mmCIF file with all atom_site columns, C-alpha atoms in Angstrom:
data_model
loop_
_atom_site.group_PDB
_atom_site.id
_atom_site.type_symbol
_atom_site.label_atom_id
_atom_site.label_alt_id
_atom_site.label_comp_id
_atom_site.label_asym_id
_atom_site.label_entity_id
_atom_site.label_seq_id
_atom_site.pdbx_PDB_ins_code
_atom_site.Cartn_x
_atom_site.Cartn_y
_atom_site.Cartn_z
_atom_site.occupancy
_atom_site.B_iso_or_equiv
_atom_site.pdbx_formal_charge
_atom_site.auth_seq_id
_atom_site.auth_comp_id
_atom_site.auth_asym_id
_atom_site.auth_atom_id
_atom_site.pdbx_PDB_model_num
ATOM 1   C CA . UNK B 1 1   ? 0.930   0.063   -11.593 1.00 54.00 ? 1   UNK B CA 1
ATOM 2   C CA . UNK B 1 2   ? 1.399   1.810   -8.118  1.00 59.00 ? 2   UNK B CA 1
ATOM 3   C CA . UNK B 1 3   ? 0.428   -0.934  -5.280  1.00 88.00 ? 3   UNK B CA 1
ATOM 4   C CA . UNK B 1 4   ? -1.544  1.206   -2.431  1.00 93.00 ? 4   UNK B CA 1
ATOM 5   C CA . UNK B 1 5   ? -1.497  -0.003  1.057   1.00 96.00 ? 5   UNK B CA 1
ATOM 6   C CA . UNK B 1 6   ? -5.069  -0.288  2.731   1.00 95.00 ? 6   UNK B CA 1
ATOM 7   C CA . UNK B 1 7   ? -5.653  -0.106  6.652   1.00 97.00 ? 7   UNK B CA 1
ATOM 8   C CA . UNK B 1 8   ? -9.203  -0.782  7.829   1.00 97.00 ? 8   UNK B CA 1
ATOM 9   C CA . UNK B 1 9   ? -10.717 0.821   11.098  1.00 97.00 ? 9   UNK B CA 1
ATOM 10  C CA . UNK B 1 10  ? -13.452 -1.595  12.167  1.00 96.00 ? 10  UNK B CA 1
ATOM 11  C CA . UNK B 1 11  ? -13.399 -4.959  11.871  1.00 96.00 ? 11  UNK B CA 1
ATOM 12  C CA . UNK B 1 12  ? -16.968 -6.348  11.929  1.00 90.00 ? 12  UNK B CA 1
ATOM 13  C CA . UNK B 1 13  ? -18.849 -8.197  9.823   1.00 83.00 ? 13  UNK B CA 1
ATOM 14  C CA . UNK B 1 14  ? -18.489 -5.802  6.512   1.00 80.00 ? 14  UNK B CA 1
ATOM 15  C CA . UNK B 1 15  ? -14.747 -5.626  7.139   1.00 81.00 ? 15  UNK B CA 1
ATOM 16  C CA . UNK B 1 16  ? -14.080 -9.656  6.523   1.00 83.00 ? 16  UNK B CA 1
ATOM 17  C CA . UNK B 1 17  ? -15.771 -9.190  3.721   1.00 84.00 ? 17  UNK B CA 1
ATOM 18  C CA . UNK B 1 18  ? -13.798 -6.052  2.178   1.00 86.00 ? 18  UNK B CA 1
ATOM 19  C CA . UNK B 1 19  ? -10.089 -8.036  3.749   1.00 90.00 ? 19  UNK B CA 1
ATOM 20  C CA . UNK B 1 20  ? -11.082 -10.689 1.485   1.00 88.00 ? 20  UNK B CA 1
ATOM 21  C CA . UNK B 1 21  ? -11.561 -8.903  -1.880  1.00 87.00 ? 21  UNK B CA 1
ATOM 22  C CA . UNK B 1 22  ? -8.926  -6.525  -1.721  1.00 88.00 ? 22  UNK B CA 1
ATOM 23  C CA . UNK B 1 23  ? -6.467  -9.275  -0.721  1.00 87.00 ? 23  UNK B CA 1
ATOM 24  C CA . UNK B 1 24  ? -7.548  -10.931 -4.449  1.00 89.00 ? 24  UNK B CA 1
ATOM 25  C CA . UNK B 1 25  ? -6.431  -7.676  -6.108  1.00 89.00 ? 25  UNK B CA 1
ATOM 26  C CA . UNK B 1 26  ? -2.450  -7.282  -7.362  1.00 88.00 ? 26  UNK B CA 1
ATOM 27  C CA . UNK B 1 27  ? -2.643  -3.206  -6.919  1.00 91.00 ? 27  UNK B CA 1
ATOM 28  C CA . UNK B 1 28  ? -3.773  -3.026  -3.367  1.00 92.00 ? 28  UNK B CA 1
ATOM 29  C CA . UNK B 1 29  ? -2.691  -4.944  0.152   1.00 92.00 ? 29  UNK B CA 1
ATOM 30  C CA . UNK B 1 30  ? -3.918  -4.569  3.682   1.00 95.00 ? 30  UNK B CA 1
ATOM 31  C CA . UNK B 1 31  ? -1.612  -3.326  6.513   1.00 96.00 ? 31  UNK B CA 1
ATOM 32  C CA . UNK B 1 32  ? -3.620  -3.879  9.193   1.00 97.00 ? 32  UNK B CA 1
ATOM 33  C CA . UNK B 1 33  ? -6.757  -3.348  10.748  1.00 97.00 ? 33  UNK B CA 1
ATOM 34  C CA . UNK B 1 34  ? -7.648  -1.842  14.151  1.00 98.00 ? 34  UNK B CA 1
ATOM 35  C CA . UNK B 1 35  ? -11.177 -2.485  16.164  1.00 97.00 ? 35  UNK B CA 1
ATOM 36  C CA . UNK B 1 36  ? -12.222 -1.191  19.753  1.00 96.00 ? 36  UNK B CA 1
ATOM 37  C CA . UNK B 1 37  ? -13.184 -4.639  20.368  1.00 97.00 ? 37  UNK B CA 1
ATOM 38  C CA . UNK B 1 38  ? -10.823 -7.401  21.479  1.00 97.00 ? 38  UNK B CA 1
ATOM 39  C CA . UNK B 1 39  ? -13.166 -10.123 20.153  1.00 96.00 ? 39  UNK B CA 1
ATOM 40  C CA . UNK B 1 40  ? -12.835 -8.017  16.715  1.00 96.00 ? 40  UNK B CA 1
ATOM 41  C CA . UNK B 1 41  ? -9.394  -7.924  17.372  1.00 97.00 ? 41  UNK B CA 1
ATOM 42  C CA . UNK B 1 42  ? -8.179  -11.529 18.207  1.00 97.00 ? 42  UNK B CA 1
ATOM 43  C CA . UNK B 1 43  ? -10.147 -12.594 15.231  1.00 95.00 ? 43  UNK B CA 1
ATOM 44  C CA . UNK B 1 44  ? -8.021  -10.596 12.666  1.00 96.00 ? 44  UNK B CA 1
ATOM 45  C CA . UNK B 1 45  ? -5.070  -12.496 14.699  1.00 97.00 ? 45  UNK B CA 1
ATOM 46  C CA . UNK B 1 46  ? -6.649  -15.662 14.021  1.00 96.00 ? 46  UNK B CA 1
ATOM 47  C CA . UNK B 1 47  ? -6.580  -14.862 10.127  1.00 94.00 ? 47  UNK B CA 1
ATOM 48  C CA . UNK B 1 48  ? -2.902  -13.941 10.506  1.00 96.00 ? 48  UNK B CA 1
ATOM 49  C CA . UNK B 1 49  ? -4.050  -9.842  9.822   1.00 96.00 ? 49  UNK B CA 1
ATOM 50  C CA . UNK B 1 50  ? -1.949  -7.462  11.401  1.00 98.00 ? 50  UNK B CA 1
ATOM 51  C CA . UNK B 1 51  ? -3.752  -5.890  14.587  1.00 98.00 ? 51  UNK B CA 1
ATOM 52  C CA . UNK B 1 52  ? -2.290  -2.001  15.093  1.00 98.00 ? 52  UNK B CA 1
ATOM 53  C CA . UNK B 1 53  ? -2.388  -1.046  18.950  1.00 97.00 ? 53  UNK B CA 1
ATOM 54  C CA . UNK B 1 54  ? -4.352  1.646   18.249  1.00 98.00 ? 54  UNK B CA 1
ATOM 55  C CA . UNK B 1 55  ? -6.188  3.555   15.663  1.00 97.00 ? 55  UNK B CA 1
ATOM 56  C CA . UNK B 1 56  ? -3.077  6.600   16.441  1.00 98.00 ? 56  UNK B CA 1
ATOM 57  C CA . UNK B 1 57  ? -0.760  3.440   15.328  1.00 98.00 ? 57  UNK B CA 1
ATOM 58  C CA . UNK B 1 58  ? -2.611  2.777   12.101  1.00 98.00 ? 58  UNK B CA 1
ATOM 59  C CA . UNK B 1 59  ? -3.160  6.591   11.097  1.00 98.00 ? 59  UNK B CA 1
ATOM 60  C CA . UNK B 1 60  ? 0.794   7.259   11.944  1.00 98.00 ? 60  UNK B CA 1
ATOM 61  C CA . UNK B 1 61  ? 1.922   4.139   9.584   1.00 98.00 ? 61  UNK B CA 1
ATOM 62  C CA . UNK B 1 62  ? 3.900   5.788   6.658   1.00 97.00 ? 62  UNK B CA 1
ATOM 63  C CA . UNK B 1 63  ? 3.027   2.883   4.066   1.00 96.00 ? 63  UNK B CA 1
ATOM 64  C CA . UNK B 1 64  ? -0.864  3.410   4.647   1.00 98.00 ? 64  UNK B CA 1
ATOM 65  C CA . UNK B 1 65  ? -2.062  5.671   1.580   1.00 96.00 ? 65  UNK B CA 1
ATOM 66  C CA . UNK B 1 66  ? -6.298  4.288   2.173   1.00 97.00 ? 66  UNK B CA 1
ATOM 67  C CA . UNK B 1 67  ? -8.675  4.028   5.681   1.00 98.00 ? 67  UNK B CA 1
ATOM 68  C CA . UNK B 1 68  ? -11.382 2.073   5.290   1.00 96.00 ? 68  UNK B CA 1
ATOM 69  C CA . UNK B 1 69  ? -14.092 2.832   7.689   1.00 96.00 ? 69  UNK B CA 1
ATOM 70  C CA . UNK B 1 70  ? -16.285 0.209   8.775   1.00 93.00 ? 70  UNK B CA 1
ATOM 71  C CA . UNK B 1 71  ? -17.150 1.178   12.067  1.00 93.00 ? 71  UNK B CA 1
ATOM 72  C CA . UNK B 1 72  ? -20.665 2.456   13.611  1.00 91.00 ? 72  UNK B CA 1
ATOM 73  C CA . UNK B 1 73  ? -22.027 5.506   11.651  1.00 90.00 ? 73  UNK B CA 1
ATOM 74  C CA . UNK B 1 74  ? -22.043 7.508   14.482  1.00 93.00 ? 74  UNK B CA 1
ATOM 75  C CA . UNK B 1 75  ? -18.489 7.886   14.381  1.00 95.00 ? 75  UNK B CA 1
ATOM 76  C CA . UNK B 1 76  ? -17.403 7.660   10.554  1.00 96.00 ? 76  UNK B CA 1
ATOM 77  C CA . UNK B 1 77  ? -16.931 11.514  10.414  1.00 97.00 ? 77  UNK B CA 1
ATOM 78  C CA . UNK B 1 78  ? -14.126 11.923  13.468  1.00 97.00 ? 78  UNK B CA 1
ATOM 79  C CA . UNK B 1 79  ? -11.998 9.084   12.151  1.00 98.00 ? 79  UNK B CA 1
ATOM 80  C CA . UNK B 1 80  ? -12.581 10.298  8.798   1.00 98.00 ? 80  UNK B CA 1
ATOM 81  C CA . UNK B 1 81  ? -11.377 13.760  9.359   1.00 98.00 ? 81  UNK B CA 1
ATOM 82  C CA . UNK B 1 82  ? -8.358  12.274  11.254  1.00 98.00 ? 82  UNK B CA 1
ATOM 83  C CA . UNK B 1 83  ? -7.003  10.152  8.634   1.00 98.00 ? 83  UNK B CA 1
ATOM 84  C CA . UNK B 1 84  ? -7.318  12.664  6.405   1.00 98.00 ? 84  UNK B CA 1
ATOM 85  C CA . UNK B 1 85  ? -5.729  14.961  8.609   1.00 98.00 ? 85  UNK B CA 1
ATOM 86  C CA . UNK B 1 86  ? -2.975  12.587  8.703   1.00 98.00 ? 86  UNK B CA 1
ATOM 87  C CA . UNK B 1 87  ? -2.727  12.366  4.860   1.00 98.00 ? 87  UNK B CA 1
ATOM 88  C CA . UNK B 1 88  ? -4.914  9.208   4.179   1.00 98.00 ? 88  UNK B CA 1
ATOM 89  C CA . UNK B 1 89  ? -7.282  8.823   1.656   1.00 98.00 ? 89  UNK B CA 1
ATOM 90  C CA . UNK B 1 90  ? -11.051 7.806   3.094   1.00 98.00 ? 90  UNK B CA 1
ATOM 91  C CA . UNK B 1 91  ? -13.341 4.989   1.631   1.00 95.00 ? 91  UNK B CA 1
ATOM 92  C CA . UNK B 1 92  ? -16.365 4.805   4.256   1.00 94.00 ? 92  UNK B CA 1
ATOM 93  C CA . UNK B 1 93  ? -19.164 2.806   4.458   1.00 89.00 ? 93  UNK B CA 1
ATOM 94  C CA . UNK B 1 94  ? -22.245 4.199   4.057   1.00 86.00 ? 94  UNK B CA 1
ATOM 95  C CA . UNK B 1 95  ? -24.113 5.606   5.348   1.00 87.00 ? 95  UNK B CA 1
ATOM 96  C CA . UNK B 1 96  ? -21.578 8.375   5.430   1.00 89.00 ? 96  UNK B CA 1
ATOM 97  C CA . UNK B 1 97  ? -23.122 9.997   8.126   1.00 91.00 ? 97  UNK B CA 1
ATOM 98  C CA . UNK B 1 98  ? -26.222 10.876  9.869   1.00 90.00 ? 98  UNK B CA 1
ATOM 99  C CA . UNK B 1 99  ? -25.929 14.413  9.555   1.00 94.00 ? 99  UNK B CA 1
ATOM 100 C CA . UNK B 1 100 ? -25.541 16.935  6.751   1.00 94.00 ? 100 UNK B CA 1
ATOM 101 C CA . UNK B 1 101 ? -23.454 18.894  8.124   1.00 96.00 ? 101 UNK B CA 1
ATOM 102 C CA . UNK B 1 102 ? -21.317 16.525  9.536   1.00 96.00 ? 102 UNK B CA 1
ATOM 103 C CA . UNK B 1 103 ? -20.670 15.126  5.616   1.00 95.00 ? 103 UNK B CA 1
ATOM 104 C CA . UNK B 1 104 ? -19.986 19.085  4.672   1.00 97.00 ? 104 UNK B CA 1
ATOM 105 C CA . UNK B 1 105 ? -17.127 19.137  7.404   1.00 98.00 ? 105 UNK B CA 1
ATOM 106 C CA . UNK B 1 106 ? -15.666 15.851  6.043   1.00 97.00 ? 106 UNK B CA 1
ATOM 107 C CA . UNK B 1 107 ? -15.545 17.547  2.859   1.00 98.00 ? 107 UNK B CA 1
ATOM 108 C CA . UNK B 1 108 ? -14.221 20.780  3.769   1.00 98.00 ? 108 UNK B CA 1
ATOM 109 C CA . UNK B 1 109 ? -11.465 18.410  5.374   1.00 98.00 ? 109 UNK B CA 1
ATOM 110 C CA . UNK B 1 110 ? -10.936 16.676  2.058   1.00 98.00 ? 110 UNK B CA 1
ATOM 111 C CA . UNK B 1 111 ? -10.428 19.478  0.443   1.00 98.00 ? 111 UNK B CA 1
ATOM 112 C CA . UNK B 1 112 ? -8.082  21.590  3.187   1.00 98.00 ? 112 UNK B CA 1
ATOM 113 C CA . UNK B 1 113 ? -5.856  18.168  3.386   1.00 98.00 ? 113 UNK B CA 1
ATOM 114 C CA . UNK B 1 114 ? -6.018  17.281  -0.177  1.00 98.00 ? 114 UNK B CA 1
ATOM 115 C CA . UNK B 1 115 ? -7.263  13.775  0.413   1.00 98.00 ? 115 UNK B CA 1
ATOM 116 C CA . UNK B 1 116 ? -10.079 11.982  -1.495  1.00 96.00 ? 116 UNK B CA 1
ATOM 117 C CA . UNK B 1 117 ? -13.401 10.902  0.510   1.00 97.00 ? 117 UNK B CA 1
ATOM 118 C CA . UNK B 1 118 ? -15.548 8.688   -0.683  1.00 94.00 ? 118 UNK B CA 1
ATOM 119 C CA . UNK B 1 119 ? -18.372 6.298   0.099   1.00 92.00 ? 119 UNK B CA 1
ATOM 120 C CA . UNK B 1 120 ? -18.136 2.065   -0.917  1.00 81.00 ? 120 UNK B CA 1
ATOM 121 C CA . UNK B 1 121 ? -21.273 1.521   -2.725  1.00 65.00 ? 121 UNK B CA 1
ATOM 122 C CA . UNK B 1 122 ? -20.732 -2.030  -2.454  1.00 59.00 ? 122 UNK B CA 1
ATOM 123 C CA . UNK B 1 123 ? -24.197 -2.626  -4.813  1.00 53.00 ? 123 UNK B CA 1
ATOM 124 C CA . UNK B 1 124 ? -23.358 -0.295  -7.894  1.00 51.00 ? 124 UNK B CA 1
ATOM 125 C CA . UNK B 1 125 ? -22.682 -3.154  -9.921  1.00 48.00 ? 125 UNK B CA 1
ATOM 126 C CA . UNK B 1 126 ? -25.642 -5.457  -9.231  1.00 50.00 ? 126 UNK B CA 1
ATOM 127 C CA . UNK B 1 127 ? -28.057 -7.145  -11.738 1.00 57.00 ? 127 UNK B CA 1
#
């Protein structure tokens, strides 16, 4: 089975929580993570996590095949389009966006790059 290498943008409280399960799973590994925010930052260093410099860094790593966003909402759509634009694939928390149009441009760019977008719906398998 094909391992996939993971970055996350965003590194808040949702984030520690996705590093941790997808570290448990033998077809995917984290590269790295990058956050605006030092704190955000240092604390990935204090779990031994790879910190990129900047997002540019993490959406210019060759080994990176899947962005995670977990950032504000406010801003899922521009880092969206620019990971795809960079050949990534997109899982982004939700919500997606505040706008509809704004989720209609992040799928025109899914299709024009030929990357997959979707959305973590971290409760779909609840009791």
């Amino acid at each position: 089975m094909k391992k996939h290498t993971l970055a996350m943008v965003g590194f808040g409280g949702m984030a520690g929580w996705h590093y941790d399960l997808i570290e448990k799973l033998d077809e995917m590994s984290v590269a790295g993570i990058w956050d605006i925010r030092e704190e955000r930052r240092e604390y990935a260093r204090s779990r031994q996590i790879h910190v990129y410099e900047s997002q540019e860094e993490l959406l210019a790593d060759e080994k990176v095949d899947l962005v995670l966003i977990a950032t504000p909402n406010d801003v899922h759509k521009s880092i969206a389009i620019e990971a795809m634009k960079a050949g990534k694939n997109v899982v982004s928390e939700k919500p997606v966006t505040l706008q509809t149009a704004d989720l209609q441009e992040m799928i025109d760019a899914s299709k024009k790059y030929g990357r997959f977008l979707t959305v973590h719906q971290n409760r779909r398998w609840d009791e």
